[in-house]
């Protein structure tokens, strides 16, 4: 069965960096675009970034552009989110979600369980 | 970007009743690229509907979706206890993808 498992969350000070991982299994990872979506405590869902199936294109929300980098290693079936210059407002549960299409223009059919990032001094 | 507005913010109903949730877009969502998700406390969102009216795998037929253009509806015909949760709509026809703010369906 399709599984997405996030890791790497934790408590970090403002201005510092953190890298999240999303390990995929149960499907052909290199066939699908994958997204990061976040949810601040008690709030709604916010799309963060997407990477195409082959890593050739990446797109970001304005709120993280220039600070976050999405990448993937298809040989390891793993997605990453490098988060730099973290701000208090980046505090959230971060989910990886599979797009049903290769270029990120489909719907999100499978989600991981999420990993919590807390930015606090 | 396309802004999605969900109503009502909170819906209080009893098991067995019919629930109607609304999602309105600030501009037309091309080709009905509209999805609905259910989220329970402490859990990840779960895909319910895609393409406005197509049920995802394993979703019971008491869930149905309709609409096109800018107005979309999720209907739950007879509420079961496990249906009380937060529901989000999402459009994937425009870039960036955007979510509505959610409707909380609570037990009356």
PDB file of C-alpha atoms in Angstrom:
ATOM      1  CA  UNK A   1       0.000   0.000   0.000  1.00  0.00           C
ATOM      2  CA  UNK A   2       1.042   3.603  -0.538  1.00  0.00           C
ATOM      3  CA  UNK A   3       2.941   5.037   2.425  1.00  0.00           C
ATOM      4  CA  UNK A   4       4.504   8.415   3.032  1.00  0.00           C
ATOM      5  CA  UNK A   5       6.461   8.880   6.248  1.00  0.00           C
ATOM      6  CA  UNK A   6       7.788  12.295   7.243  1.00  0.00           C
ATOM      7  CA  UNK A   7      10.661  12.870   9.636  1.00  0.00           C
ATOM      8  CA  UNK A   8      13.052  15.587  10.725  1.00  0.00           C
ATOM      9  CA  UNK A   9      10.746  17.901  12.637  1.00  0.00           C
ATOM     10  CA  UNK A  10      11.648  19.424  15.961  1.00  0.00           C
ATOM     11  CA  UNK A  11      12.227  22.640  17.861  1.00  0.00           C
ATOM     12  CA  UNK A  12      14.517  25.204  16.252  1.00  0.00           C
ATOM     13  CA  UNK A  13      15.386  28.828  16.945  1.00  0.00           C
ATOM     14  CA  UNK A  14      14.369  31.631  14.593  1.00  0.00           C
ATOM     15  CA  UNK A  15      16.898  32.119  11.813  1.00  0.00           C
ATOM     16  CA  UNK A  16      18.124  28.537  11.969  1.00  0.00           C
ATOM     17  CA  UNK A  17      17.716  25.696   9.476  1.00  0.00           C
ATOM     18  CA  UNK A  18      16.025  22.314   9.408  1.00  0.00           C
ATOM     19  CA  UNK A  19      15.665  19.569   6.797  1.00  0.00           C
ATOM     20  CA  UNK A  20      12.562  17.435   6.557  1.00  0.00           C
ATOM     21  CA  UNK A  21      12.394  14.070   4.810  1.00  0.00           C
ATOM     22  CA  UNK A  22       9.496  12.086   3.394  1.00  0.00           C
ATOM     23  CA  UNK A  23      10.140   8.394   2.722  1.00  0.00           C
ATOM     24  CA  UNK A  24       7.809   6.846   0.147  1.00  0.00           C
ATOM     25  CA  UNK A  25       6.893   3.215  -0.433  1.00  0.00           C
ATOM     26  CA  UNK A  26       4.247   1.112  -2.133  1.00  0.00           C
ATOM     27  CA  UNK A  27       4.243   2.935  -5.474  1.00  0.00           C
ATOM     28  CA  UNK A  28       6.510   4.030  -8.293  1.00  0.00           C
ATOM     29  CA  UNK A  29       7.926   7.137  -6.632  1.00  0.00           C
ATOM     30  CA  UNK A  30       9.561   8.547  -9.769  1.00  0.00           C
ATOM     31  CA  UNK A  31       6.212   8.671 -11.586  1.00  0.00           C
ATOM     32  CA  UNK A  32       4.507  11.250  -9.389  1.00  0.00           C
ATOM     33  CA  UNK A  33       4.916  14.858  -8.343  1.00  0.00           C
ATOM     34  CA  UNK A  34       5.044  15.338  -4.583  1.00  0.00           C
ATOM     35  CA  UNK A  35       3.994  18.342  -2.507  1.00  0.00           C
ATOM     36  CA  UNK A  36       4.686  19.750   0.931  1.00  0.00           C
ATOM     37  CA  UNK A  37       1.631  21.157   2.736  1.00  0.00           C
ATOM     38  CA  UNK A  38       1.682  22.683   6.212  1.00  0.00           C
ATOM     39  CA  UNK A  39      -0.835  23.362   8.941  1.00  0.00           C
ATOM     40  CA  UNK A  40      -0.172  25.837  11.735  1.00  0.00           C
ATOM     41  CA  UNK A  41      -1.598  24.849  15.141  1.00  0.00           C
ATOM     42  CA  UNK A  42      -5.380  25.163  15.065  1.00  0.00           C
ATOM     43  CA  UNK A  43      -5.344  26.564  11.528  1.00  0.00           C
ATOM     44  CA  UNK A  44      -6.119  25.420   8.005  1.00  0.00           C
ATOM     45  CA  UNK A  45      -4.011  23.858   5.279  1.00  0.00           C
ATOM     46  CA  UNK A  46      -1.398  25.828   3.340  1.00  0.00           C
ATOM     47  CA  UNK A  47       0.350  24.547   0.236  1.00  0.00           C
ATOM     48  CA  UNK A  48       4.130  25.043   0.508  1.00  0.00           C
ATOM     49  CA  UNK A  49       5.943  23.558  -2.489  1.00  0.00           C
ATOM     50  CA  UNK A  50       5.881  20.956  -5.251  1.00  0.00           C
ATOM     51  CA  UNK A  51       8.507  19.067  -7.222  1.00  0.00           C
ATOM     52  CA  UNK A  52       7.805  17.308 -10.510  1.00  0.00           C
ATOM     53  CA  UNK A  53       8.264  13.570 -10.872  1.00  0.00           C
ATOM     54  CA  UNK A  54      11.796  13.879 -12.196  1.00  0.00           C
ATOM     55  CA  UNK A  55      12.857  16.881 -10.141  1.00  0.00           C
ATOM     56  CA  UNK A  56      13.025  19.096 -13.232  1.00  0.00           C
ATOM     57  CA  UNK A  57      10.653  21.738 -11.912  1.00  0.00           C
ATOM     58  CA  UNK A  58       9.921  23.102  -8.462  1.00  0.00           C
ATOM     59  CA  UNK A  59       7.409  25.712  -7.339  1.00  0.00           C
ATOM     60  CA  UNK A  60       6.941  27.480  -4.020  1.00  0.00           C
ATOM     61  CA  UNK A  61       4.394  29.483  -2.082  1.00  0.00           C
ATOM     62  CA  UNK A  62       5.351  33.149  -1.832  1.00  0.00           C
ATOM     63  CA  UNK A  63       5.595  32.778   1.953  1.00  0.00           C
ATOM     64  CA  UNK A  64       8.590  30.413   1.669  1.00  0.00           C
ATOM     65  CA  UNK A  65      10.166  31.392  -1.653  1.00  0.00           C
ATOM     66  CA  UNK A  66      13.885  32.035  -1.295  1.00  0.00           C
ATOM     67  CA  UNK A  67      14.063  30.322   2.098  1.00  0.00           C
ATOM     68  CA  UNK A  68      12.834  26.757   1.446  1.00  0.00           C
ATOM     69  CA  UNK A  69      14.101  24.258  -1.127  1.00  0.00           C
ATOM     70  CA  UNK A  70      12.209  21.162  -2.178  1.00  0.00           C
ATOM     71  CA  UNK A  71      14.134  18.276  -3.709  1.00  0.00           C
ATOM     72  CA  UNK A  72      13.870  14.552  -4.270  1.00  0.00           C
ATOM     73  CA  UNK A  73      16.105  11.531  -4.670  1.00  0.00           C
ATOM     74  CA  UNK A  74      14.278   9.017  -6.822  1.00  0.00           C
ATOM     75  CA  UNK A  75      16.957   6.391  -6.199  1.00  0.00           C
ATOM     76  CA  UNK A  76      16.078   6.544  -2.495  1.00  0.00           C
ATOM     77  CA  UNK A  77      12.324   7.148  -2.898  1.00  0.00           C
ATOM     78  CA  UNK A  78      12.693  10.177  -0.664  1.00  0.00           C
ATOM     79  CA  UNK A  79      11.483  13.782  -0.759  1.00  0.00           C
ATOM     80  CA  UNK A  80      13.178  16.603   1.130  1.00  0.00           C
ATOM     81  CA  UNK A  81      12.406  20.104   2.328  1.00  0.00           C
ATOM     82  CA  UNK A  82      15.387  22.235   3.280  1.00  0.00           C
ATOM     83  CA  UNK A  83      14.128  25.088   5.435  1.00  0.00           C
ATOM     84  CA  UNK A  84      16.464  28.025   6.041  1.00  0.00           C
ATOM     85  CA  UNK A  85      15.999  31.348   7.843  1.00  0.00           C
ATOM     86  CA  UNK A  86      13.113  29.895   9.802  1.00  0.00           C
ATOM     87  CA  UNK A  87      10.538  32.241  11.303  1.00  0.00           C
ATOM     88  CA  UNK A  88       8.104  31.837  14.173  1.00  0.00           C
ATOM     89  CA  UNK A  89       5.275  31.813  11.612  1.00  0.00           C
ATOM     90  CA  UNK A  90       6.745  28.670   9.992  1.00  0.00           C
ATOM     91  CA  UNK A  91       5.638  26.693  13.056  1.00  0.00           C
ATOM     92  CA  UNK A  92       3.324  23.982  11.742  1.00  0.00           C
ATOM     93  CA  UNK A  93       2.796  20.322  11.034  1.00  0.00           C
ATOM     94  CA  UNK A  94       4.385  19.618   7.668  1.00  0.00           C
ATOM     95  CA  UNK A  95       2.803  16.967   5.459  1.00  0.00           C
ATOM     96  CA  UNK A  96       4.082  15.442   2.255  1.00  0.00           C
ATOM     97  CA  UNK A  97       1.332  14.575  -0.194  1.00  0.00           C
ATOM     98  CA  UNK A  98       1.404  12.662  -3.457  1.00  0.00           C
ATOM     99  CA  UNK A  99      -0.036  14.304  -6.525  1.00  0.00           C
ATOM    100  CA  UNK A 100      -1.946  11.905  -8.751  1.00  0.00           C
ATOM    101  CA  UNK A 101      -0.145  13.399 -11.761  1.00  0.00           C
ATOM    102  CA  UNK A 102       3.502  13.778 -12.766  1.00  0.00           C
ATOM    103  CA  UNK A 103       3.611  17.553 -12.998  1.00  0.00           C
ATOM    104  CA  UNK A 104       1.876  18.660  -9.829  1.00  0.00           C
ATOM    105  CA  UNK A 105      -1.394  19.713 -11.432  1.00  0.00           C
ATOM    106  CA  UNK A 106      -3.466  16.873 -10.066  1.00  0.00           C
ATOM    107  CA  UNK A 107      -5.175  16.231  -6.763  1.00  0.00           C
ATOM    108  CA  UNK A 108      -3.488  15.043  -3.562  1.00  0.00           C
ATOM    109  CA  UNK A 109      -4.427  11.397  -3.207  1.00  0.00           C
ATOM    110  CA  UNK A 110      -2.138  10.210  -0.386  1.00  0.00           C
ATOM    111  CA  UNK A 111      -0.734  12.065   2.608  1.00  0.00           C
ATOM    112  CA  UNK A 112       1.859  11.297   5.241  1.00  0.00           C
ATOM    113  CA  UNK A 113       1.096  11.564   8.950  1.00  0.00           C
ATOM    114  CA  UNK A 114       3.016  14.838   9.279  1.00  0.00           C
ATOM    115  CA  UNK A 115       5.991  16.091  11.263  1.00  0.00           C
ATOM    116  CA  UNK A 116       5.835  19.042  13.656  1.00  0.00           C
ATOM    117  CA  UNK A 117       8.219  21.959  13.264  1.00  0.00           C
ATOM    118  CA  UNK A 118       8.308  24.475  16.113  1.00  0.00           C
ATOM    119  CA  UNK A 119      10.245  27.695  15.637  1.00  0.00           C
ATOM    120  CA  UNK A 120      10.802  29.346  18.983  1.00  0.00           C
ATOM    121  CA  UNK A 121      13.509  31.097  20.915  1.00  0.00           C
TER     122      UNK A 121
ATOM    123  CA  UNK B   1      -4.453  33.200  -6.770  1.00  0.00           C
ATOM    124  CA  UNK B   2      -7.880  31.623  -6.446  1.00  0.00           C
ATOM    125  CA  UNK B   3      -9.435  32.219  -3.023  1.00  0.00           C
ATOM    126  CA  UNK B   4     -11.829  29.556  -1.741  1.00  0.00           C
ATOM    127  CA  UNK B   5     -14.457  30.512   0.825  1.00  0.00           C
ATOM    128  CA  UNK B   6     -16.216  27.716   2.703  1.00  0.00           C
ATOM    129  CA  UNK B   7     -19.531  28.036   4.494  1.00  0.00           C
ATOM    130  CA  UNK B   8     -20.687  27.646   7.094  1.00  0.00           C
ATOM    131  CA  UNK B   9     -17.675  27.834   9.383  1.00  0.00           C
ATOM    132  CA  UNK B  10     -19.304  25.396  11.778  1.00  0.00           C
ATOM    133  CA  UNK B  11     -22.243  23.083  11.122  1.00  0.00           C
ATOM    134  CA  UNK B  12     -24.022  21.442  14.058  1.00  0.00           C
ATOM    135  CA  UNK B  13     -26.081  18.397  13.130  1.00  0.00           C
ATOM    136  CA  UNK B  14     -27.179  15.055  14.545  1.00  0.00           C
ATOM    137  CA  UNK B  15     -26.324  11.564  13.279  1.00  0.00           C
ATOM    138  CA  UNK B  16     -28.740  10.548  10.546  1.00  0.00           C
ATOM    139  CA  UNK B  17     -29.230  14.104   9.301  1.00  0.00           C
ATOM    140  CA  UNK B  18     -28.122  15.482   5.930  1.00  0.00           C
ATOM    141  CA  UNK B  19     -25.113  17.807   5.740  1.00  0.00           C
ATOM    142  CA  UNK B  20     -24.526  20.343   2.987  1.00  0.00           C
ATOM    143  CA  UNK B  21     -21.153  22.109   2.833  1.00  0.00           C
ATOM    144  CA  UNK B  22     -20.391  24.930   0.420  1.00  0.00           C
ATOM    145  CA  UNK B  23     -17.189  26.060  -1.275  1.00  0.00           C
ATOM    146  CA  UNK B  24     -17.130  29.201  -3.392  1.00  0.00           C
ATOM    147  CA  UNK B  25     -14.183  30.244  -5.563  1.00  0.00           C
ATOM    148  CA  UNK B  26     -13.116  33.812  -6.336  1.00  0.00           C
ATOM    149  CA  UNK B  27     -12.800  32.847 -10.009  1.00  0.00           C
ATOM    150  CA  UNK B  28     -13.760  29.878 -12.115  1.00  0.00           C
ATOM    151  CA  UNK B  29     -12.010  26.612 -11.265  1.00  0.00           C
ATOM    152  CA  UNK B  30     -11.118  25.181 -14.650  1.00  0.00           C
ATOM    153  CA  UNK B  31     -12.576  21.804 -15.580  1.00  0.00           C
ATOM    154  CA  UNK B  32     -13.933  21.323 -12.056  1.00  0.00           C
ATOM    155  CA  UNK B  33     -10.486  20.783 -10.589  1.00  0.00           C
ATOM    156  CA  UNK B  34     -11.952  20.803  -7.099  1.00  0.00           C
ATOM    157  CA  UNK B  35     -11.241  18.300  -4.310  1.00  0.00           C
ATOM    158  CA  UNK B  36     -12.651  17.743  -0.834  1.00  0.00           C
ATOM    159  CA  UNK B  37     -10.741  16.442   2.172  1.00  0.00           C
ATOM    160  CA  UNK B  38     -11.796  15.238   5.598  1.00  0.00           C
ATOM    161  CA  UNK B  39      -9.543  15.782   8.593  1.00  0.00           C
ATOM    162  CA  UNK B  40     -10.024  14.372  12.080  1.00  0.00           C
ATOM    163  CA  UNK B  41      -8.069  15.631  15.121  1.00  0.00           C
ATOM    164  CA  UNK B  42      -4.447  14.513  15.094  1.00  0.00           C
ATOM    165  CA  UNK B  43      -4.768  12.943  11.650  1.00  0.00           C
ATOM    166  CA  UNK B  44      -3.684  13.858   8.149  1.00  0.00           C
ATOM    167  CA  UNK B  45      -6.297  15.010   5.658  1.00  0.00           C
ATOM    168  CA  UNK B  46      -7.995  12.248   3.672  1.00  0.00           C
ATOM    169  CA  UNK B  47      -9.116  12.673   0.078  1.00  0.00           C
ATOM    170  CA  UNK B  48     -12.888  12.330  -0.284  1.00  0.00           C
ATOM    171  CA  UNK B  49     -13.733  13.751  -3.718  1.00  0.00           C
ATOM    172  CA  UNK B  50     -11.860  14.907  -6.797  1.00  0.00           C
ATOM    173  CA  UNK B  51     -12.990  16.482 -10.031  1.00  0.00           C
ATOM    174  CA  UNK B  52     -15.816  17.981  -7.958  1.00  0.00           C
ATOM    175  CA  UNK B  53     -18.005  14.859  -8.098  1.00  0.00           C
ATOM    176  CA  UNK B  54     -15.800  11.751  -8.139  1.00  0.00           C
ATOM    177  CA  UNK B  55     -15.472   9.733  -4.950  1.00  0.00           C
ATOM    178  CA  UNK B  56     -11.981   8.642  -3.997  1.00  0.00           C
ATOM    179  CA  UNK B  57     -11.205   4.994  -3.412  1.00  0.00           C
ATOM    180  CA  UNK B  58     -13.000   3.560  -0.396  1.00  0.00           C
ATOM    181  CA  UNK B  59     -15.240   6.574   0.239  1.00  0.00           C
ATOM    182  CA  UNK B  60     -18.826   5.556   1.073  1.00  0.00           C
ATOM    183  CA  UNK B  61     -21.589   6.574  -1.305  1.00  0.00           C
ATOM    184  CA  UNK B  62     -23.297   8.718   1.339  1.00  0.00           C
ATOM    185  CA  UNK B  63     -20.691  11.316   0.297  1.00  0.00           C
ATOM    186  CA  UNK B  64     -21.399  13.188  -2.929  1.00  0.00           C
ATOM    187  CA  UNK B  65     -20.022  16.287  -4.592  1.00  0.00           C
ATOM    188  CA  UNK B  66     -21.434  18.665  -7.138  1.00  0.00           C
ATOM    189  CA  UNK B  67     -20.878  22.026  -8.749  1.00  0.00           C
ATOM    190  CA  UNK B  68     -18.824  23.733 -11.400  1.00  0.00           C
ATOM    191  CA  UNK B  69     -17.293  27.095 -12.151  1.00  0.00           C
ATOM    192  CA  UNK B  70     -17.231  28.934  -8.841  1.00  0.00           C
ATOM    193  CA  UNK B  71     -19.786  27.091  -6.684  1.00  0.00           C
ATOM    194  CA  UNK B  72     -19.267  23.623  -5.272  1.00  0.00           C
ATOM    195  CA  UNK B  73     -21.074  21.499  -2.692  1.00  0.00           C
ATOM    196  CA  UNK B  74     -20.207  18.457  -0.606  1.00  0.00           C
ATOM    197  CA  UNK B  75     -23.241  16.554   0.633  1.00  0.00           C
ATOM    198  CA  UNK B  76     -23.323  13.806   3.240  1.00  0.00           C
ATOM    199  CA  UNK B  77     -26.706  12.143   2.896  1.00  0.00           C
ATOM    200  CA  UNK B  78     -27.022  10.536   6.336  1.00  0.00           C
ATOM    201  CA  UNK B  79     -24.420  11.435   8.918  1.00  0.00           C
ATOM    202  CA  UNK B  80     -22.599   8.645  10.704  1.00  0.00           C
ATOM    203  CA  UNK B  81     -20.740   9.279  13.998  1.00  0.00           C
ATOM    204  CA  UNK B  82     -17.387   8.981  12.204  1.00  0.00           C
ATOM    205  CA  UNK B  83     -18.280  11.810   9.790  1.00  0.00           C
ATOM    206  CA  UNK B  84     -17.900  14.554  12.377  1.00  0.00           C
ATOM    207  CA  UNK B  85     -14.660  16.248  11.412  1.00  0.00           C
ATOM    208  CA  UNK B  86     -13.281  19.273   9.575  1.00  0.00           C
ATOM    209  CA  UNK B  87     -13.772  19.417   5.799  1.00  0.00           C
ATOM    210  CA  UNK B  88     -11.594  21.356   3.374  1.00  0.00           C
ATOM    211  CA  UNK B  89     -12.073  22.103  -0.286  1.00  0.00           C
ATOM    212  CA  UNK B  90      -9.059  22.603  -2.546  1.00  0.00           C
ATOM    213  CA  UNK B  91      -8.680  23.793  -6.101  1.00  0.00           C
ATOM    214  CA  UNK B  92      -5.950  22.415  -8.321  1.00  0.00           C
ATOM    215  CA  UNK B  93      -6.923  24.142 -11.546  1.00  0.00           C
ATOM    216  CA  UNK B  94      -4.902  27.253 -10.876  1.00  0.00           C
ATOM    217  CA  UNK B  95      -1.413  27.931  -9.575  1.00  0.00           C
ATOM    218  CA  UNK B  96      -0.823  27.921  -6.704  1.00  0.00           C
ATOM    219  CA  UNK B  97      -3.214  25.266  -5.457  1.00  0.00           C
ATOM    220  CA  UNK B  98      -5.282  26.743  -2.654  1.00  0.00           C
ATOM    221  CA  UNK B  99      -7.455  25.466   0.170  1.00  0.00           C
ATOM    222  CA  UNK B 100     -10.593  26.791   1.760  1.00  0.00           C
ATOM    223  CA  UNK B 101     -10.478  27.699   5.441  1.00  0.00           C
ATOM    224  CA  UNK B 102     -12.495  24.626   6.431  1.00  0.00           C
ATOM    225  CA  UNK B 103     -15.942  23.743   7.761  1.00  0.00           C
ATOM    226  CA  UNK B 104     -16.161  22.052  11.141  1.00  0.00           C
ATOM    227  CA  UNK B 105     -18.971  19.502  11.272  1.00  0.00           C
ATOM    228  CA  UNK B 106     -19.864  18.941  14.912  1.00  0.00           C
ATOM    229  CA  UNK B 107     -22.381  16.812  16.747  1.00  0.00           C
ATOM    230  CA  UNK B 108     -25.453  18.720  17.861  1.00  0.00           C
TER     231      UNK B 108
END
